[in-house]
GROMACS .gro file of C-alpha atoms in nm:
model
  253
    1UNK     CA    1  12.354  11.179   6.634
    2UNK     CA    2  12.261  11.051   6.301
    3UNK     CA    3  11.982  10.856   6.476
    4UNK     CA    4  11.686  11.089   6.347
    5UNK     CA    5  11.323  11.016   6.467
    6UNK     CA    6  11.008  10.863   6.318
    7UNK     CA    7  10.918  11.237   6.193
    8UNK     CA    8  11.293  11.272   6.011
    9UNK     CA    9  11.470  11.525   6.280
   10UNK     CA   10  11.712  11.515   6.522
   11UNK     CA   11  11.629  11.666   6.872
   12UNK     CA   12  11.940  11.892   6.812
   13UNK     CA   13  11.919  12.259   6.749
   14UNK     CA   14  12.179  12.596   6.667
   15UNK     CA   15  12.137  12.907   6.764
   16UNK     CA   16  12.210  13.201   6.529
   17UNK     CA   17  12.175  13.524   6.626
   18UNK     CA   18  12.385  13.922   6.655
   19UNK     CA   19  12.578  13.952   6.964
   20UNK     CA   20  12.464  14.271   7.139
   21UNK     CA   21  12.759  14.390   7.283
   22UNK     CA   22  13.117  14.326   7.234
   23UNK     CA   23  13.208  14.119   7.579
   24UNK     CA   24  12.853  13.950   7.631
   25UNK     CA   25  12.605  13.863   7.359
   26UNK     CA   26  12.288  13.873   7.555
   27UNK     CA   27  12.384  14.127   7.850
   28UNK     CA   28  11.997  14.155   7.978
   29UNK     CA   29  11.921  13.821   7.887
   30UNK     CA   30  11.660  13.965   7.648
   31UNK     CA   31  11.728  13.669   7.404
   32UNK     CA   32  11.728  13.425   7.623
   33UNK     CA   33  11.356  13.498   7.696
   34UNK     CA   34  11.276  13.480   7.368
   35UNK     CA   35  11.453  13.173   7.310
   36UNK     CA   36  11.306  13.026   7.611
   37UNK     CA   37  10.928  13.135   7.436
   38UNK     CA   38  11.022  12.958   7.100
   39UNK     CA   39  11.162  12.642   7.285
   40UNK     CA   40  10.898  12.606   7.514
   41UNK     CA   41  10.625  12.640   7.176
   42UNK     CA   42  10.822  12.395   7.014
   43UNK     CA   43  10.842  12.098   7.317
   44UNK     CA   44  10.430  12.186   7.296
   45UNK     CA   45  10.376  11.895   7.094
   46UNK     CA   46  10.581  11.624   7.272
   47UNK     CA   47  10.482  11.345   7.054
   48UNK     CA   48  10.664  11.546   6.800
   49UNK     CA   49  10.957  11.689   7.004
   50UNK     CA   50  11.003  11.532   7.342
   51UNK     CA   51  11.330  11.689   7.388
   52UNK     CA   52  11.583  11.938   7.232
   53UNK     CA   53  11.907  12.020   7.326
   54UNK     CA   54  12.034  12.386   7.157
   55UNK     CA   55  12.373  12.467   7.127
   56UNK     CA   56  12.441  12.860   7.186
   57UNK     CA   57  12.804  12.955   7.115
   58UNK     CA   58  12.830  13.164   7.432
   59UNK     CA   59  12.725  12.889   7.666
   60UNK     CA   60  12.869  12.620   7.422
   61UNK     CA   61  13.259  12.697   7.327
   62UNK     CA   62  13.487  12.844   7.601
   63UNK     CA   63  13.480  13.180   7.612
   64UNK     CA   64  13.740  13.441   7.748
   65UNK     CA   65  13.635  13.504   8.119
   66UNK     CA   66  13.749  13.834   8.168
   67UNK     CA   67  13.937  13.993   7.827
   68UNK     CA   68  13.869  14.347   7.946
   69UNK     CA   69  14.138  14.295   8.217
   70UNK     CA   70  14.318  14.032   8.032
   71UNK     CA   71  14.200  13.691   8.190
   72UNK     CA   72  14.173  13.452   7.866
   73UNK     CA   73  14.132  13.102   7.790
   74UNK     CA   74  14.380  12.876   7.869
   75UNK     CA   75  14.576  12.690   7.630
   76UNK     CA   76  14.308  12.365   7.654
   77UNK     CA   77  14.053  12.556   7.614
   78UNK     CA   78  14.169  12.770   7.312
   79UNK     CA   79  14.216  12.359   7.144
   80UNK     CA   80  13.832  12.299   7.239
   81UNK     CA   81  13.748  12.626   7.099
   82UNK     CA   82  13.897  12.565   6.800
   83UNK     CA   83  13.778  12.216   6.702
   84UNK     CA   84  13.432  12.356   6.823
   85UNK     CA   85  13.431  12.593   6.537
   86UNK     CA   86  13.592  12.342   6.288
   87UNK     CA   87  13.206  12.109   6.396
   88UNK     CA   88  13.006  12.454   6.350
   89UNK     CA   89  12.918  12.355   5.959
   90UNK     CA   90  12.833  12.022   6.048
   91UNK     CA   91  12.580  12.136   6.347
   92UNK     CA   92  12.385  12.436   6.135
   93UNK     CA   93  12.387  12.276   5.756
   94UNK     CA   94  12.321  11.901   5.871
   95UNK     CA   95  11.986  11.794   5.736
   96UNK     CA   96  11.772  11.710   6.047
   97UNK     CA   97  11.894  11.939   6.250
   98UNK     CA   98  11.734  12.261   6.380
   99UNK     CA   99  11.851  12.613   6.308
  100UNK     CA  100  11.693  12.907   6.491
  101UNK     CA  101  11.754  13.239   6.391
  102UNK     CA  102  11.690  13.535   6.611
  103UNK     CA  103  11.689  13.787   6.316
  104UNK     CA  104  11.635  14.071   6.496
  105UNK     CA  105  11.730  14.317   6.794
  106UNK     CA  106  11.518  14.216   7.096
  107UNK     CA  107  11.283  14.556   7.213
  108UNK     CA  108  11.482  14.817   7.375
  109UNK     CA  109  11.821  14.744   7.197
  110UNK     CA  110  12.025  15.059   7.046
  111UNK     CA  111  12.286  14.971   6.795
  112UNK     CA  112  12.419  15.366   6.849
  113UNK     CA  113  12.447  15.327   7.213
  114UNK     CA  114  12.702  15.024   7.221
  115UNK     CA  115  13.039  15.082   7.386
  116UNK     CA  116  13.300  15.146   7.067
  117UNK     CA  117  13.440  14.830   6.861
  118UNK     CA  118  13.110  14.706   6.910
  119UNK     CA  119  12.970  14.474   6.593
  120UNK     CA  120  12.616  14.703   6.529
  121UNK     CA  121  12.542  14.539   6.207
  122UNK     CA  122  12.194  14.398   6.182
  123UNK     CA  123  12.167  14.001   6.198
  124UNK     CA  124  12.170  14.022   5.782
  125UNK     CA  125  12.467  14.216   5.724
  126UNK     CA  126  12.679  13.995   5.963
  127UNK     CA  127  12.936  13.759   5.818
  128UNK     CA  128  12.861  13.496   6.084
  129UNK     CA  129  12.465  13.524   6.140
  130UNK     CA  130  12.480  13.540   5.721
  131UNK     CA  131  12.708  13.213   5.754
  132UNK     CA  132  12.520  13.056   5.997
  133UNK     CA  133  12.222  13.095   5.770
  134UNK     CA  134  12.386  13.000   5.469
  135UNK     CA  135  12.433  12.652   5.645
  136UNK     CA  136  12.073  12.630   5.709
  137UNK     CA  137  11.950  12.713   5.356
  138UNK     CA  138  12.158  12.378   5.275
  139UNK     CA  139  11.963  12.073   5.228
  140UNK     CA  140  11.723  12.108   5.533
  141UNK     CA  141  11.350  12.122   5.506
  142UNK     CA  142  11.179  12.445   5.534
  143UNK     CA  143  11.009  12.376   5.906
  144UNK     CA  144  11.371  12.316   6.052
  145UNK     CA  145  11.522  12.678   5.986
  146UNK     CA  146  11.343  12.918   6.213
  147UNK     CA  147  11.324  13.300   6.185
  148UNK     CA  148  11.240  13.350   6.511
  149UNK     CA  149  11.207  13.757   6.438
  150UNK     CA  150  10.909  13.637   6.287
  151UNK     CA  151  10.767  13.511   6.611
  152UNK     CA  152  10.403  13.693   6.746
  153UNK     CA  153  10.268  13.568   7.040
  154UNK     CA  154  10.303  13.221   6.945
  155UNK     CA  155  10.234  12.923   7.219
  156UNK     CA  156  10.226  12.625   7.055
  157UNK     CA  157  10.438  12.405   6.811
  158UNK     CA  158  10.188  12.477   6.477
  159UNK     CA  159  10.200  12.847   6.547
  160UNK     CA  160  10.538  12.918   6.557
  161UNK     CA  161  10.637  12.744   6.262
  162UNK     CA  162  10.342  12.919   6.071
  163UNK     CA  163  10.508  13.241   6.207
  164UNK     CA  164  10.858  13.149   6.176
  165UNK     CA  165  10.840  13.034   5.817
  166UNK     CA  166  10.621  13.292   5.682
  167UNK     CA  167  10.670  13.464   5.354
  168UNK     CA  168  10.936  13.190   5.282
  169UNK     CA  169  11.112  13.198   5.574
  170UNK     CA  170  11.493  13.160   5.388
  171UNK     CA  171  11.685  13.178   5.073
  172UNK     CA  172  11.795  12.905   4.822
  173UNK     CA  173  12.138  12.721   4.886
  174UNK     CA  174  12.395  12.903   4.707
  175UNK     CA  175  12.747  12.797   4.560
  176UNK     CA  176  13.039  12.824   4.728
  177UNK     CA  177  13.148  13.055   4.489
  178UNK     CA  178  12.829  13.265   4.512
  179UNK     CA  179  12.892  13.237   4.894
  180UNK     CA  180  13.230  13.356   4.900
  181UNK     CA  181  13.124  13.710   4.673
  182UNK     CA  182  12.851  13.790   4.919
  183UNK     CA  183  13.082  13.750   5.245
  184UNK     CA  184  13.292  14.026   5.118
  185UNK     CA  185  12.999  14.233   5.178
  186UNK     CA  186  12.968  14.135   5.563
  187UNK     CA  187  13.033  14.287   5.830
  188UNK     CA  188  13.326  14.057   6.101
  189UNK     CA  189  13.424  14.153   6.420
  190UNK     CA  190  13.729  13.985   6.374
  191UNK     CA  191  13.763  13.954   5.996
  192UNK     CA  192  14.108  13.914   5.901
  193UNK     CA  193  14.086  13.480   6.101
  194UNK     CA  194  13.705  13.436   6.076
  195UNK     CA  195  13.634  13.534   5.708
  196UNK     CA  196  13.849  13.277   5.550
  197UNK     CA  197  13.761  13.021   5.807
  198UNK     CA  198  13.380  13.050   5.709
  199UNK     CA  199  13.486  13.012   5.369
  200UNK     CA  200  13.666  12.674   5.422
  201UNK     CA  201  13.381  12.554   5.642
  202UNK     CA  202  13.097  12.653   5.394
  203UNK     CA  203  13.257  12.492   5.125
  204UNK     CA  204  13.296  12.175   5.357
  205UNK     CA  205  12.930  12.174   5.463
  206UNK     CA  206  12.829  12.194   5.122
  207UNK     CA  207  13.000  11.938   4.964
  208UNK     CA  208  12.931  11.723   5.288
  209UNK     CA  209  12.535  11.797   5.289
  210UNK     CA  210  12.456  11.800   4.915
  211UNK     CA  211  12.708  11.512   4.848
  212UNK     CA  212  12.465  11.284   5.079
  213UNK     CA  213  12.155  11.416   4.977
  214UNK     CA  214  11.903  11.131   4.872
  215UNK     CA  215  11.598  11.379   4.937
  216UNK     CA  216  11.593  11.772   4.900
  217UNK     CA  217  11.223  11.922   5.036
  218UNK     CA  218  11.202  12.297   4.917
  219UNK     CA  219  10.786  12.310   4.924
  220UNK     CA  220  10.646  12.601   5.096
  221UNK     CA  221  10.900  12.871   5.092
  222UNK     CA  222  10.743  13.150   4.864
  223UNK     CA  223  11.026  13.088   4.595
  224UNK     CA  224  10.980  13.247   4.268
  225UNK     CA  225  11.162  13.176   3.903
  226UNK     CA  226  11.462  13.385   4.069
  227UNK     CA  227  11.525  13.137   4.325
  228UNK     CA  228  11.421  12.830   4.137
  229UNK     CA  229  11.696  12.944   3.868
  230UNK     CA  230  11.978  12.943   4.211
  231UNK     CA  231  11.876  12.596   4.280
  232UNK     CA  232  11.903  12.486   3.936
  233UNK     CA  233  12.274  12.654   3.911
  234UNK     CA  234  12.353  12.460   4.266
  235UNK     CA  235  12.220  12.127   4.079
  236UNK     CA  236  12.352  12.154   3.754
  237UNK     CA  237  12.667  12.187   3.904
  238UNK     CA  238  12.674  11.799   3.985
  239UNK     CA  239  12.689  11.899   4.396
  240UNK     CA  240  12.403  11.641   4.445
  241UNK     CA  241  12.476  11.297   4.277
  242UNK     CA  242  12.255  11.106   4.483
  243UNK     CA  243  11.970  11.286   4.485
  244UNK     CA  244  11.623  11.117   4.409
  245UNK     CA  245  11.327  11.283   4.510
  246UNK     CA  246  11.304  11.705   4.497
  247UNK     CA  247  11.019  11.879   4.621
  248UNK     CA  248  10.936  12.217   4.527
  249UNK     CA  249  10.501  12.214   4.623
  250UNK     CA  250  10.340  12.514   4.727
  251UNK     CA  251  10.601  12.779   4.559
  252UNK     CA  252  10.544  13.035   4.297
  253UNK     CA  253  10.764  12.881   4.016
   0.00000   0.00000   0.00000
């Protein structure tokens, strides 16, 4: 996996996005569709991309088959569920991978009608999709984290990530530290395991990522002297010892 392409990516990509209801995350497979739109913009240029394979947690970790009427995983399968959320860090903050973030409710959605116990938080105020984020705004370059709410009627490869990056696209990396105080603000489905799970893992995936960083490529996100002074508390905190080369072109420092 760590063999990246001429262009410096892998052809791996993450899906982060709100589950819609509390059994199924995508009941009218309203994501999928636009999913399937950004994918099939993105494999437009195959000299660039010539393949991608997306993991989607739904489709990708074992899910219960039937909780509602008390059919769960098996005792296997609760293992590979596990250690697949012990990798999630690794496969969303890694530095040539993709991250695509569907952002917002796809047309038609109602957050009031959902059966109750139902997460209705928007994608922002969710500990996971804010997690899952968090990971991206790591060490990646700005053209591999997606906002995919962003997306018009885009077609082709240039167009989406015009769209999809727009008006910065994503925040500065933060501290673990930093991290931490904003989770408490998030909304968890299941808050009392996951919240101090996503703390372990974020601290993991930052260390991990900013520990091998040679290269760091911030240009073209819209950052200001607010989020230049976030990246210089990340730096001056000695997270990046190897680091050589930082780019910061085409911002508003």
């Amino acid at each position: 996996v760590e063999a990246t392409n001429e262009y410096g990516w892998l052809p791996v990509g993450a899906l982060s996005y709100p589950w819609l209801t509390k059994d199924h995350p995508d009941p009218r497979g309203a994501n999928l569709a636009r999913v399937a739109r950004a994918l099939k913009a993105l494999l437009s240029r195959p000299d660039f991309i010539p393949r991608l394979g997306v993991f989607w947690d739904f489709g990708s970790l074992h899910q219960h088959p039937d909780p509602a009427n008390g059919v769960m995983r098996t005792e296997e399968q609760n293992a590979l569920f596990k250690q697949g959320l012990g990798c999630l860090g690794t496969l969303y903050s890694h530095q040539h991978t993709w991250v695509l973030r569907l952002t917002s409710f796809p047309d038609g959605h109602k957050a009031e009608d959902q059966a109750e116990g139902t997460n209705v938080a928007k994608y922002f105020d969710r500990g996971w999709c804010f997690t899952e984020q968090s990971w991206a705004s790591l060490t990646k370059a700005g053209s591999l984290s997606l906002d995919l709410g962003k997306m018009r009627g885009s077609s082709y490869y240039r167009s989406l990530i015009d769209d999809c990056t727009q008006a910065g696209g994503r925040r500065p990396p933060l501290l673990p530290s930093a991290f931490a105080a904003e989770l408490e603000t998030k909304s968890f489905t299941n808050g009392k395991d996951d919240k101090p799970l996503v703390k372990r893992l974020y601290e993991a995936a930052f260390e991990e990522q900013f520990g091998k960083a040679t290269e760091l490529d911030y240009g073209r996100l819209g950052w200001g002297d607010a989020e230049a002074a976030q990246l210089a508390e990340v730096l001056a905190s000695g997270a990046a010892p190897r680091l050589e080369t930082l780019y910061l072109h085409r911002n508003e420092i």
